Coordinates of C-alpha atoms in Angstrom, one line a residue:
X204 CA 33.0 -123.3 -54.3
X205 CA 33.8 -125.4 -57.7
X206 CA 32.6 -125.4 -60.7
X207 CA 31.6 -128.8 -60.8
X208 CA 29.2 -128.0 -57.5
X209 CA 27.2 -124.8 -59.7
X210 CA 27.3 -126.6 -63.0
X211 CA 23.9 -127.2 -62.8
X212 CA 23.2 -123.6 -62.8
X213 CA 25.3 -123.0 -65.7
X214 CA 23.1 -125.5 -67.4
X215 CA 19.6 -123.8 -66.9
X216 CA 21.4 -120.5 -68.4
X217 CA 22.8 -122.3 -70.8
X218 CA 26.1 -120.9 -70.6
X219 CA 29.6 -122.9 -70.0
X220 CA 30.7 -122.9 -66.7
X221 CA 33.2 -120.4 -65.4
X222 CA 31.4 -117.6 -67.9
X223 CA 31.8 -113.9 -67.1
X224 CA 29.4 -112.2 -65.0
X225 CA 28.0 -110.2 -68.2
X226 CA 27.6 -113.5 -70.0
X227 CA 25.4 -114.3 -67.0
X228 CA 23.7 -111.3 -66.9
X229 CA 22.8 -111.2 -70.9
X230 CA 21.8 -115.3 -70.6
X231 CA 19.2 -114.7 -67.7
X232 CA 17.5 -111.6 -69.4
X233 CA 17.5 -114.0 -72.4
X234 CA 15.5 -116.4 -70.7
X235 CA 13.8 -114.0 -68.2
X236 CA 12.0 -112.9 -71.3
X237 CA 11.3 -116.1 -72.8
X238 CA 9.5 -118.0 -70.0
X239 CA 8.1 -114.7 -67.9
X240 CA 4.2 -115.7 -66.8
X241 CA 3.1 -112.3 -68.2
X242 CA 4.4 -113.3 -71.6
X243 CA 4.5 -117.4 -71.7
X244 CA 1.2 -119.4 -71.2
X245 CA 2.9 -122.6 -70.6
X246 CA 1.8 -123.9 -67.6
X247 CA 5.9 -124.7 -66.1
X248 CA 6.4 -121.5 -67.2
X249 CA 6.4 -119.8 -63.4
X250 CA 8.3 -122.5 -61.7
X251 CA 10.8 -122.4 -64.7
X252 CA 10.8 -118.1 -64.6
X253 CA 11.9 -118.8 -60.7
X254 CA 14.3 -121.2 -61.8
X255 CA 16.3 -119.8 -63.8
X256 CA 16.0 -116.6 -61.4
X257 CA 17.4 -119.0 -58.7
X258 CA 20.6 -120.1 -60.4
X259 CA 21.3 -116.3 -61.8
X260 CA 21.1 -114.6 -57.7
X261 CA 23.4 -117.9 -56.8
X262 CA 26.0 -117.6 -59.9
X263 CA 25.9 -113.6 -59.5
X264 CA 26.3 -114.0 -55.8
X265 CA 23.0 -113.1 -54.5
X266 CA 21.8 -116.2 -53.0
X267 CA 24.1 -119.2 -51.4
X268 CA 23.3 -122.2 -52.6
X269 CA 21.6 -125.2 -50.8
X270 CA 23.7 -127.3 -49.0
X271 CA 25.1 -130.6 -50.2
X272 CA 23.7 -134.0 -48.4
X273 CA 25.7 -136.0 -46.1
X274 CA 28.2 -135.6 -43.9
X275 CA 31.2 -133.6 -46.3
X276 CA 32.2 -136.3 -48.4
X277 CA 32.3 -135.5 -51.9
X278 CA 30.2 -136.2 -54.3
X279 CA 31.3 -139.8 -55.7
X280 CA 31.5 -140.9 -51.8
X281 CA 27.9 -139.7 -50.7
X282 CA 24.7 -141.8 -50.4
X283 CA 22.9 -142.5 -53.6
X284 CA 25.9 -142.7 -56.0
X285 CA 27.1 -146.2 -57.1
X286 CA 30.0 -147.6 -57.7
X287 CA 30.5 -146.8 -61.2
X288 CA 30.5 -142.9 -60.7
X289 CA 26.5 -142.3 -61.6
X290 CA 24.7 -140.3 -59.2
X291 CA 21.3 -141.1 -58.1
X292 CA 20.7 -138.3 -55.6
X293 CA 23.0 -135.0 -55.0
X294 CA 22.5 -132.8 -52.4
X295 CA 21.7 -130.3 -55.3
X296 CA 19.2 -130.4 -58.4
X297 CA 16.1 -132.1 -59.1
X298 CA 17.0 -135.2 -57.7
X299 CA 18.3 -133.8 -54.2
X300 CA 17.3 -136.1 -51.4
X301 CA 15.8 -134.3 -48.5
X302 CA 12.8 -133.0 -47.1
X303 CA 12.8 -130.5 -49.2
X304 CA 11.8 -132.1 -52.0
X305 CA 9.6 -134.7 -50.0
X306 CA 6.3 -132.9 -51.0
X307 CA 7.0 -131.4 -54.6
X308 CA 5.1 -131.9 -57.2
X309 CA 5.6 -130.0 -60.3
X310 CA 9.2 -130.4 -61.1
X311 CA 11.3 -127.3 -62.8
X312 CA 15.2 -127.5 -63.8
X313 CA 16.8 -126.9 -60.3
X314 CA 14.0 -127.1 -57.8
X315 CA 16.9 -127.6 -55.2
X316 CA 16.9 -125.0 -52.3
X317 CA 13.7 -122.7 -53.7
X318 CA 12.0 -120.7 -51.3
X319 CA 8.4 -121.4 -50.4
X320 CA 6.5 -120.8 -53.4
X321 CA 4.3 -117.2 -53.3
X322 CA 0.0 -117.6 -54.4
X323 CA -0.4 -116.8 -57.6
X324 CA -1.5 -113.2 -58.7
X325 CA -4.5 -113.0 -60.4
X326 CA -5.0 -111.2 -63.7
X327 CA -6.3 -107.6 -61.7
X328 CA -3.1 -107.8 -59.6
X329 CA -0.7 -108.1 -62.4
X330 CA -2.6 -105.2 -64.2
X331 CA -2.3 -102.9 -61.3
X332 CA 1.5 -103.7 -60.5
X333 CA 2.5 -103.1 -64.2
X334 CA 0.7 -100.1 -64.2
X335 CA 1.9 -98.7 -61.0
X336 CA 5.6 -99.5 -62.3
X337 CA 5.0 -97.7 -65.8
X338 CA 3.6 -95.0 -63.5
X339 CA 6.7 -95.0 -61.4
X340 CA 9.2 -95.0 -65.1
X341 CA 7.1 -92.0 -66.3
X342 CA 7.6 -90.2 -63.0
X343 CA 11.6 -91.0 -63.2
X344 CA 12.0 -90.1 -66.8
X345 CA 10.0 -86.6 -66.7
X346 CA 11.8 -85.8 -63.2
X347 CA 14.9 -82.7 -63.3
X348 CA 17.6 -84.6 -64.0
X349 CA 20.3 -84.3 -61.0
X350 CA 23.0 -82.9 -63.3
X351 CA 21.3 -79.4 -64.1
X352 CA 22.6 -76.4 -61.8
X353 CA 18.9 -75.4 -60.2
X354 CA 20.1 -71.9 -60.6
X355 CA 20.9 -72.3 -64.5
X356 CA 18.7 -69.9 -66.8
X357 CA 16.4 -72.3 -69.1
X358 CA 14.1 -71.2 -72.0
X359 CA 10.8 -71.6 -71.5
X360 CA 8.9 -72.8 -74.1
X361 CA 5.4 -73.1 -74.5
X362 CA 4.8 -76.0 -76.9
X363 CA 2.1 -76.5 -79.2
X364 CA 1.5 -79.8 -81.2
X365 CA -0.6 -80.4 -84.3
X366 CA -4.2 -80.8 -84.3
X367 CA -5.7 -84.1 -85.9
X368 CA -5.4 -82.4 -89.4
X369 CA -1.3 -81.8 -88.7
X370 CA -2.2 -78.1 -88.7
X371 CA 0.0 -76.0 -85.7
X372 CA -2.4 -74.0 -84.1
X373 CA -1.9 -70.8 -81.7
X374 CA -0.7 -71.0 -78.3
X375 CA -2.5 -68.4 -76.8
X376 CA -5.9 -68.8 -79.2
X377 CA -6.2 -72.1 -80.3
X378 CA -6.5 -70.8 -83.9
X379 CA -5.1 -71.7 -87.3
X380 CA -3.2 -69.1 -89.2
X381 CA -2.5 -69.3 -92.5
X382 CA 0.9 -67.0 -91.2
X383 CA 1.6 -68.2 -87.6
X384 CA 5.1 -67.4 -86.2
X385 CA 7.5 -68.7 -83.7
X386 CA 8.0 -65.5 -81.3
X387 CA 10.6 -65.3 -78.4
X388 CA 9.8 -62.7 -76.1
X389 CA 12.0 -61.9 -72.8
X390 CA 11.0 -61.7 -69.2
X391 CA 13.5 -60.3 -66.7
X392 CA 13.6 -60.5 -63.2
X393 CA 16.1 -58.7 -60.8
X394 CA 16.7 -58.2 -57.7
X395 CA 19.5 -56.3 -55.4
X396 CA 22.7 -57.4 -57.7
X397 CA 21.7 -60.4 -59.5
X398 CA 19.0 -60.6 -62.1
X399 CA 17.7 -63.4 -64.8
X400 CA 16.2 -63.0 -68.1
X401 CA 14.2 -65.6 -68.9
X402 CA 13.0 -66.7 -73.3
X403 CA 9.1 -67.5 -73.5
X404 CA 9.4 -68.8 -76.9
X405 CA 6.0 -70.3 -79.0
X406 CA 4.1 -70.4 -81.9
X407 CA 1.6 -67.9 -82.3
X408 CA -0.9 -66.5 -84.4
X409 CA -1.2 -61.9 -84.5
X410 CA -3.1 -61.9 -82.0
X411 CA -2.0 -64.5 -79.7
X412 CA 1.7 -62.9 -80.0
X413 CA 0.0 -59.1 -78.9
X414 CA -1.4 -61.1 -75.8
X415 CA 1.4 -62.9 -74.8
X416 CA 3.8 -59.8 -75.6
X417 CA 1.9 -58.1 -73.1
X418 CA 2.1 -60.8 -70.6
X419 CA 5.7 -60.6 -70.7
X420 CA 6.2 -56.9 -70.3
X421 CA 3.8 -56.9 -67.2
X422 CA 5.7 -59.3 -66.1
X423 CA 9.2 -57.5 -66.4
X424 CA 7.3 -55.0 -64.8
X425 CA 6.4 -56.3 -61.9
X426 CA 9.6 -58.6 -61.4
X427 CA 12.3 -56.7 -63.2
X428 CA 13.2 -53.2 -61.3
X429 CA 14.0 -54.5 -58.1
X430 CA 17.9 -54.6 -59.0
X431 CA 20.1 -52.2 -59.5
X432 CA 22.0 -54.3 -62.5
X433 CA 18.3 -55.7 -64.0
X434 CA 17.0 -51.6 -64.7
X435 CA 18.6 -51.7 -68.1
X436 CA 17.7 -55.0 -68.9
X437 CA 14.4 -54.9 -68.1
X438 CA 13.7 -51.8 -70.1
X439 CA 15.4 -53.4 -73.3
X440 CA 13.1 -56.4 -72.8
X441 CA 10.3 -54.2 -72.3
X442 CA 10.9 -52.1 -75.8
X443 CA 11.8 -55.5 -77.3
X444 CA 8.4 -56.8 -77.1
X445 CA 6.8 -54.3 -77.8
X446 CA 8.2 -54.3 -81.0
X447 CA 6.3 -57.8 -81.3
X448 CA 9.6 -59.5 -80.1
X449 CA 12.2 -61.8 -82.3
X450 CA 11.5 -64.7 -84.8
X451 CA 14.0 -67.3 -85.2
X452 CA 15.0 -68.2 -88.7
X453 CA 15.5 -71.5 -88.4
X454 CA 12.3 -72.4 -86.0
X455 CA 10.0 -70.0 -88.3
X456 CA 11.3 -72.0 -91.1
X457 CA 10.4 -75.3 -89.9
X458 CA 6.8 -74.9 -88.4
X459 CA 6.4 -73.1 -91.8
X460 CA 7.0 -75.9 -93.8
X461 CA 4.8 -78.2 -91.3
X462 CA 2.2 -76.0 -91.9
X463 CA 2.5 -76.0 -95.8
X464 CA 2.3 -79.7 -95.8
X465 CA -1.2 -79.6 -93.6
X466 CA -2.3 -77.4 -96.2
X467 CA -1.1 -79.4 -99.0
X468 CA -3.0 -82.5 -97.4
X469 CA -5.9 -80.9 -96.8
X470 CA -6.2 -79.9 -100.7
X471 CA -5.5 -76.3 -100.5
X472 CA -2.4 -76.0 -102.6
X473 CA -2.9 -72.6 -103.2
X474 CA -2.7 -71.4 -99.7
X475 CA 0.2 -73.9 -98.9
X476 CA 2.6 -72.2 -101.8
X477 CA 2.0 -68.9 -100.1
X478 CA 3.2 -70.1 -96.9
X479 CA 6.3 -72.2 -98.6
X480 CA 7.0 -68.2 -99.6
X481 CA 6.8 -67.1 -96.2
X482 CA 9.3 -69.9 -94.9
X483 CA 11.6 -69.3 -98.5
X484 CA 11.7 -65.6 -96.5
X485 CA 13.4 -66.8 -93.1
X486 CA 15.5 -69.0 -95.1
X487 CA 17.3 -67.1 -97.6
X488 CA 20.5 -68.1 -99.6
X489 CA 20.6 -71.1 -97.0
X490 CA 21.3 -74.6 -98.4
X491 CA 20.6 -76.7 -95.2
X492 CA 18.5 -79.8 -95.8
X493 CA 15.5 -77.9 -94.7
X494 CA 15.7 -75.3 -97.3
X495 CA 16.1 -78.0 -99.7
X496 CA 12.9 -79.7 -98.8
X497 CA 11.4 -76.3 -98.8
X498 CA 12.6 -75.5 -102.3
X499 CA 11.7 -79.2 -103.8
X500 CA 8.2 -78.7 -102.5
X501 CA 7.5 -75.2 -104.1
X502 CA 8.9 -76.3 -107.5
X503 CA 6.4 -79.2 -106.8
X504 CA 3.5 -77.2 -106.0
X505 CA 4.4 -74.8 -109.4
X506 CA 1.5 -75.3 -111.2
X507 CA 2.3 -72.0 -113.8
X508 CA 0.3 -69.5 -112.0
X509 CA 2.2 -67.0 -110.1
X510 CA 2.0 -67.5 -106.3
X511 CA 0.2 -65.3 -104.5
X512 CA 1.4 -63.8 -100.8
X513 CA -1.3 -63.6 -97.8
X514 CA -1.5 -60.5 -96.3
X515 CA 0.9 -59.2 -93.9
X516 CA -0.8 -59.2 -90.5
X517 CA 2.7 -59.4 -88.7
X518 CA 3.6 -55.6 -87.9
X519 CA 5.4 -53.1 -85.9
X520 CA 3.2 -52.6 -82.8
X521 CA 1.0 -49.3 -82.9
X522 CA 0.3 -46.8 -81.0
X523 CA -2.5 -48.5 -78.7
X524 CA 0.0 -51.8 -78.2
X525 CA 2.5 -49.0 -76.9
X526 CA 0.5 -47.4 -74.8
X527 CA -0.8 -51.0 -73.2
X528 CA 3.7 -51.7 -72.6
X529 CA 4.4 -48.6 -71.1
X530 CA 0.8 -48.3 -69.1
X531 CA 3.0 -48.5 -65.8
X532 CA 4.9 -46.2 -66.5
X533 CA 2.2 -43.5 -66.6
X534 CA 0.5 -44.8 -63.6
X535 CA 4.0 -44.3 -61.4
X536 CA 4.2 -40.9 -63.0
X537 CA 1.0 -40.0 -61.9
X538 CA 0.9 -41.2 -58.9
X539 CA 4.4 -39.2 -58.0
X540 CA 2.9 -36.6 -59.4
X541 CA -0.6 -36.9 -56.9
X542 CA 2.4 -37.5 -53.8
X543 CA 5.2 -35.3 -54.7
X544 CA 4.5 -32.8 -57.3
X545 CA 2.5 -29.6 -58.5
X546 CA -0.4 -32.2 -58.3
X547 CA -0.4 -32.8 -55.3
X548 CA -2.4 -29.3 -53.9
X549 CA -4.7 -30.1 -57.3
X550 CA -6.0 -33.3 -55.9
X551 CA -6.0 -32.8 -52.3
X552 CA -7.7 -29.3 -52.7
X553 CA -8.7 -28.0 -56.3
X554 CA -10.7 -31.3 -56.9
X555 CA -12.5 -31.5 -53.8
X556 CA -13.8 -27.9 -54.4
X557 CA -14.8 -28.6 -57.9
X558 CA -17.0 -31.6 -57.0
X559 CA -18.9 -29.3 -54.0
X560 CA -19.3 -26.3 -56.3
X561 CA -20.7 -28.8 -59.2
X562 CA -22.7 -31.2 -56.7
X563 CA -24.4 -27.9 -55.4
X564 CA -25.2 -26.4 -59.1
X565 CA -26.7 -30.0 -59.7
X566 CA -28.7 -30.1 -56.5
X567 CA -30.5 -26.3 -57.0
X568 CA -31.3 -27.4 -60.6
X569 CA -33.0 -30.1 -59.6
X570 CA -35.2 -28.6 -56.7
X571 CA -36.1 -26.5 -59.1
X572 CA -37.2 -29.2 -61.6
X573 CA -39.1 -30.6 -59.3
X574 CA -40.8 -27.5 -57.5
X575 CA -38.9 -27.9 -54.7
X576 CA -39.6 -24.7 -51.8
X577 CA -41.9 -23.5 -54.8
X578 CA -45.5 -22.9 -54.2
X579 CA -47.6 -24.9 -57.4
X580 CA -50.3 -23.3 -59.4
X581 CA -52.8 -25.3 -62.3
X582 CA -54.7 -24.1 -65.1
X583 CA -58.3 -23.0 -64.6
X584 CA -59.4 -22.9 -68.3
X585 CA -59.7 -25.8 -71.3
X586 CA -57.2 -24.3 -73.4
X587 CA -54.4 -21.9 -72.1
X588 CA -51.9 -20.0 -74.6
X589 CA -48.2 -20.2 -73.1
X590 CA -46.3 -17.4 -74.8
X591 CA -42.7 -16.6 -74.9
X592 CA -43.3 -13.0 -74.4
X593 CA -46.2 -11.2 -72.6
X594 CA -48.4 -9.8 -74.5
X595 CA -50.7 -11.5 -77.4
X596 CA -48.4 -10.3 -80.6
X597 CA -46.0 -13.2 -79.3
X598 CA -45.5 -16.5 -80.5
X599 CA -47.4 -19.4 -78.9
X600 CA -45.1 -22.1 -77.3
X601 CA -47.9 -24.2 -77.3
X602 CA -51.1 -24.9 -75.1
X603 CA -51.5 -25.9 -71.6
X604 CA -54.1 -27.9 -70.4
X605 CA -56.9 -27.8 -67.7
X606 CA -55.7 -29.0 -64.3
X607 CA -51.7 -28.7 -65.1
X608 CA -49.5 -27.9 -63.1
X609 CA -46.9 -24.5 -63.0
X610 CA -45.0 -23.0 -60.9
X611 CA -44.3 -18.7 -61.2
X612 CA -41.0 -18.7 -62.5
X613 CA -40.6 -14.3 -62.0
X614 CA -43.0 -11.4 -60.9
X615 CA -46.2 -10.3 -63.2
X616 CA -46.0 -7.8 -65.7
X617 CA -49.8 -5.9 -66.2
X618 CA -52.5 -9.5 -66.5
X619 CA -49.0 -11.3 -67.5
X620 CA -47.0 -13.4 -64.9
X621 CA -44.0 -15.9 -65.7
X622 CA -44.1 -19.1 -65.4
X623 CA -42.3 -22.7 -65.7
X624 CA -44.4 -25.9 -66.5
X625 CA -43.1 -29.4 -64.8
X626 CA -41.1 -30.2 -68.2
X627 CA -39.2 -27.5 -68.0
X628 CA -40.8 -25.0 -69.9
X629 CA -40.7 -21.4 -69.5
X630 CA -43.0 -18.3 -70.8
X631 CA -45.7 -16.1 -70.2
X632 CA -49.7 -16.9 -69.3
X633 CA -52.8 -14.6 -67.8
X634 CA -52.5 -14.0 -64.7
X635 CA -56.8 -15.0 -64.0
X636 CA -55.8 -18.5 -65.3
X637 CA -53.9 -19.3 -62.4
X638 CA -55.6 -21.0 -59.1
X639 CA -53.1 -21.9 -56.6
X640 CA -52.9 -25.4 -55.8
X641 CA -51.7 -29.0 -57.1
X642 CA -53.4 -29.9 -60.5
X643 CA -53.7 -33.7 -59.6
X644 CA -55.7 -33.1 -56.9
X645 CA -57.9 -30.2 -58.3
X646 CA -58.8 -32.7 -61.2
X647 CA -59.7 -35.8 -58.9
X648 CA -62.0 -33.5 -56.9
X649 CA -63.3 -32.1 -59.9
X650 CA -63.8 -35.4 -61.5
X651 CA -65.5 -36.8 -58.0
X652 CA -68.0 -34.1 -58.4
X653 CA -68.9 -34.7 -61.7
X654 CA -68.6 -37.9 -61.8
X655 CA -66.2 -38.2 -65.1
X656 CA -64.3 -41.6 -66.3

């Protein structure tokens, strides 16, 4: 195919004939962009968009171009060129003879060999293609790229941005610290002969960092003791947190400097100096351009008062945080203990004996609360002395009532008899006051007879 035959396609890209395929390439994106209906409100501006589209597919190969008019002659030979070389009609271009052209109306650079024009979008359409194709980019950009071994060990970081204020706030709590720290803690998992330790790194607040610290030892736990080459592992992750885990220099330095700045905007120098001391710790004798900022901004914030340090939440963990790691532990011991051990006649014997002895000590103290297989006696006099002895030279417990009920707690000694009121009291009474029978419903027959209130 000549040149002479595509020039006119050269001529909507504006390019010279016989240009590289690049120059091509960089011409119609040039243009693409210029004229593009989402972009261009000129009316032409679709059929020129599809113009310049068709001569970029037929220079790059894509599409074959239309046919040329006549019968094979060439172009100075064929119908509608005179004499003198100038053409009137080609089988090409806007001035193509043919029925392809018969019933065009708008007029674009080529128009020669288009394909039936499509209806236009309208303006919903559009919206809802580009934002199913920015849908479709975000899905290809966020997707594993293809490169990565699936089996390759990756840290796992839990990432926590700034709030509104620029202030980094806990991962786990949501909190602002005045001393937050970026924490790496270790998970392992193992089983038969292979095993992988996986990093859960994050910025954390005390608290947040005991939560997550525990997380990650239950997890090891769980995941980490089913291989013979993960046991050691597993247990040096487990200690490792527990010991509140490891604190990158570098990372602790920079979130500690974010977080001075927030402070700094937000007006509290004061507090922002102490944590420029707290990064000025992870960084040392560095002289990376981090410490340097670091350094610039204290000496900034010097305002001739000597800077005061926060206190030191950030310990060793205690006793109770050790107990909470190695909780597992003491339940597996236990437990071999209940299967395999000296406990094991303790729990399936001993224990079972001890809860029938007690549950029967409980049940005969209550029977006898209540007068259970006792027979019940009440008070036949106004005022009745209860003693704790029997006779009238001892003390008076205090005085029972008309109509109350006892029971005889022990045989009668002379006019004496022992006896137990319904709270529980115990001691000594005549033995005349006594009628036998339930008080309640001595008094209600008494009551109906004399008709009290």
């Amino acid at each position: 195919m000549s040149t002479d035959r595509l020039g006119i396609y050269y001529r909507m890209l504006n390019i010279a004939p016989g240009a590289s395929a690049k120059e091509i390439k960089l011409a119609y994106r040039k243009l693409a962009f210029e004229f593009h209906p989402d972009r261009n409100t000129d009316p032409d501006s679709e059929d020129k968009f599809k113009d310049i589209t068709e001569a970029y597919e037929i220079l790059i190969g894509e599409r074959k171009p239309p046919k040329q008019a006549g019968n094979g002659t060439s172009s100075a030979q064929k119908p509608g060129n005179t004499g003198n070389g100038q053409s009137t009609s080609t089988g090409y271009g806007p001035n193509a003879a043919g029925a392809q052209n018969a019933n065009r109306q708008k007029q674009g650079f080529a128009g020669a060999g288009r394909k039936q024009e499509k209806p236009k979008e309208s303006t919903e359409e559009k919206v809802a293609r580009a934002n199913q194709a920015y849908r479709e980019q975000q899905a290809k950009t966020n997707a594993r790229k293809s490169n990565i071994h699936p089996g390759a060990r990756r840290h796992k970081t839990k990432k926590t941005e700034p709030n509104a204020q620029g202030f980094i706030q806990c991962a786990v709590t949501g909190v602002v610290s005045a001393q937050p720290r970026q924490v790496e803690f270790k998970v392992v998992r193992g089983f038969l002969n292979s095993y992988n330790i996986e990093t859960i790194t994050a910025n954390l607040a005390p608290k947040g960092a005991k939560r997550m610290a525990l997380k990650a030892s239950f997890k090891t736990w769980l995941r980490g003791f089913w291989g013979w080459k993960s046991f050691l592992p597993a247990w040096k992750a487990i200690l490792g947190n527990m010991r509140g885990g490891t604190f990158p220099p570098e990372g602790n330095a920079k979130m500690l400097f974010t977080q001075a700045n927030a402070f700094e905007q937000s007006g509290n120098k004061p507090l922002a100096r102490a944590v420029l001391l707290q990064a000025l710790d992870f960084i040392g004798s560095n002289r990376s351009v981090l410490a340097e900022q670091v350094r610039a901004t204290q000496r900034r914030l010097d305002d001739g008062q000597p800077a005061r340090r926060v206190r030191d939440e950030w310990k060793r963990a205690g006793m109770f945080d050790a107990l909470l790691h190695l909780s597992p532990l003491f339940f597996l011991i236990f437990a071999a203990l209940i299967a395999f051990g000296p406990g094991q006649g303790f729990v399936t014997r001993d224990i079972p004996e001890i809860v029938a002895r007690q549950g029967t000590e409980i049940t005969k103290q209550v029977k006898d609360l209540i007068g259970d297989d006792r027979e019940p006696y009440y008070v036949d006099r106004e005022l009745l002395n209860l003693r704790d002895g029997p006779s009238v030279n001892d003390t008076i417990i205090r005085r029972l009532t008309r109509f109350e009920t006892v029971y005889v707690a022990g045989d009668s000694q002379g006019f004496w008899i022992e006896i137990e009121t319904s709270i529980g009291e115990s001691g000594f009474v005549n033995l005349d006051a006594l009628v036998p029978g339930n008080g309640s419903k001595a008094r209600d027959a008494w009551c109906a007879e004399n008709k009290c209130d």
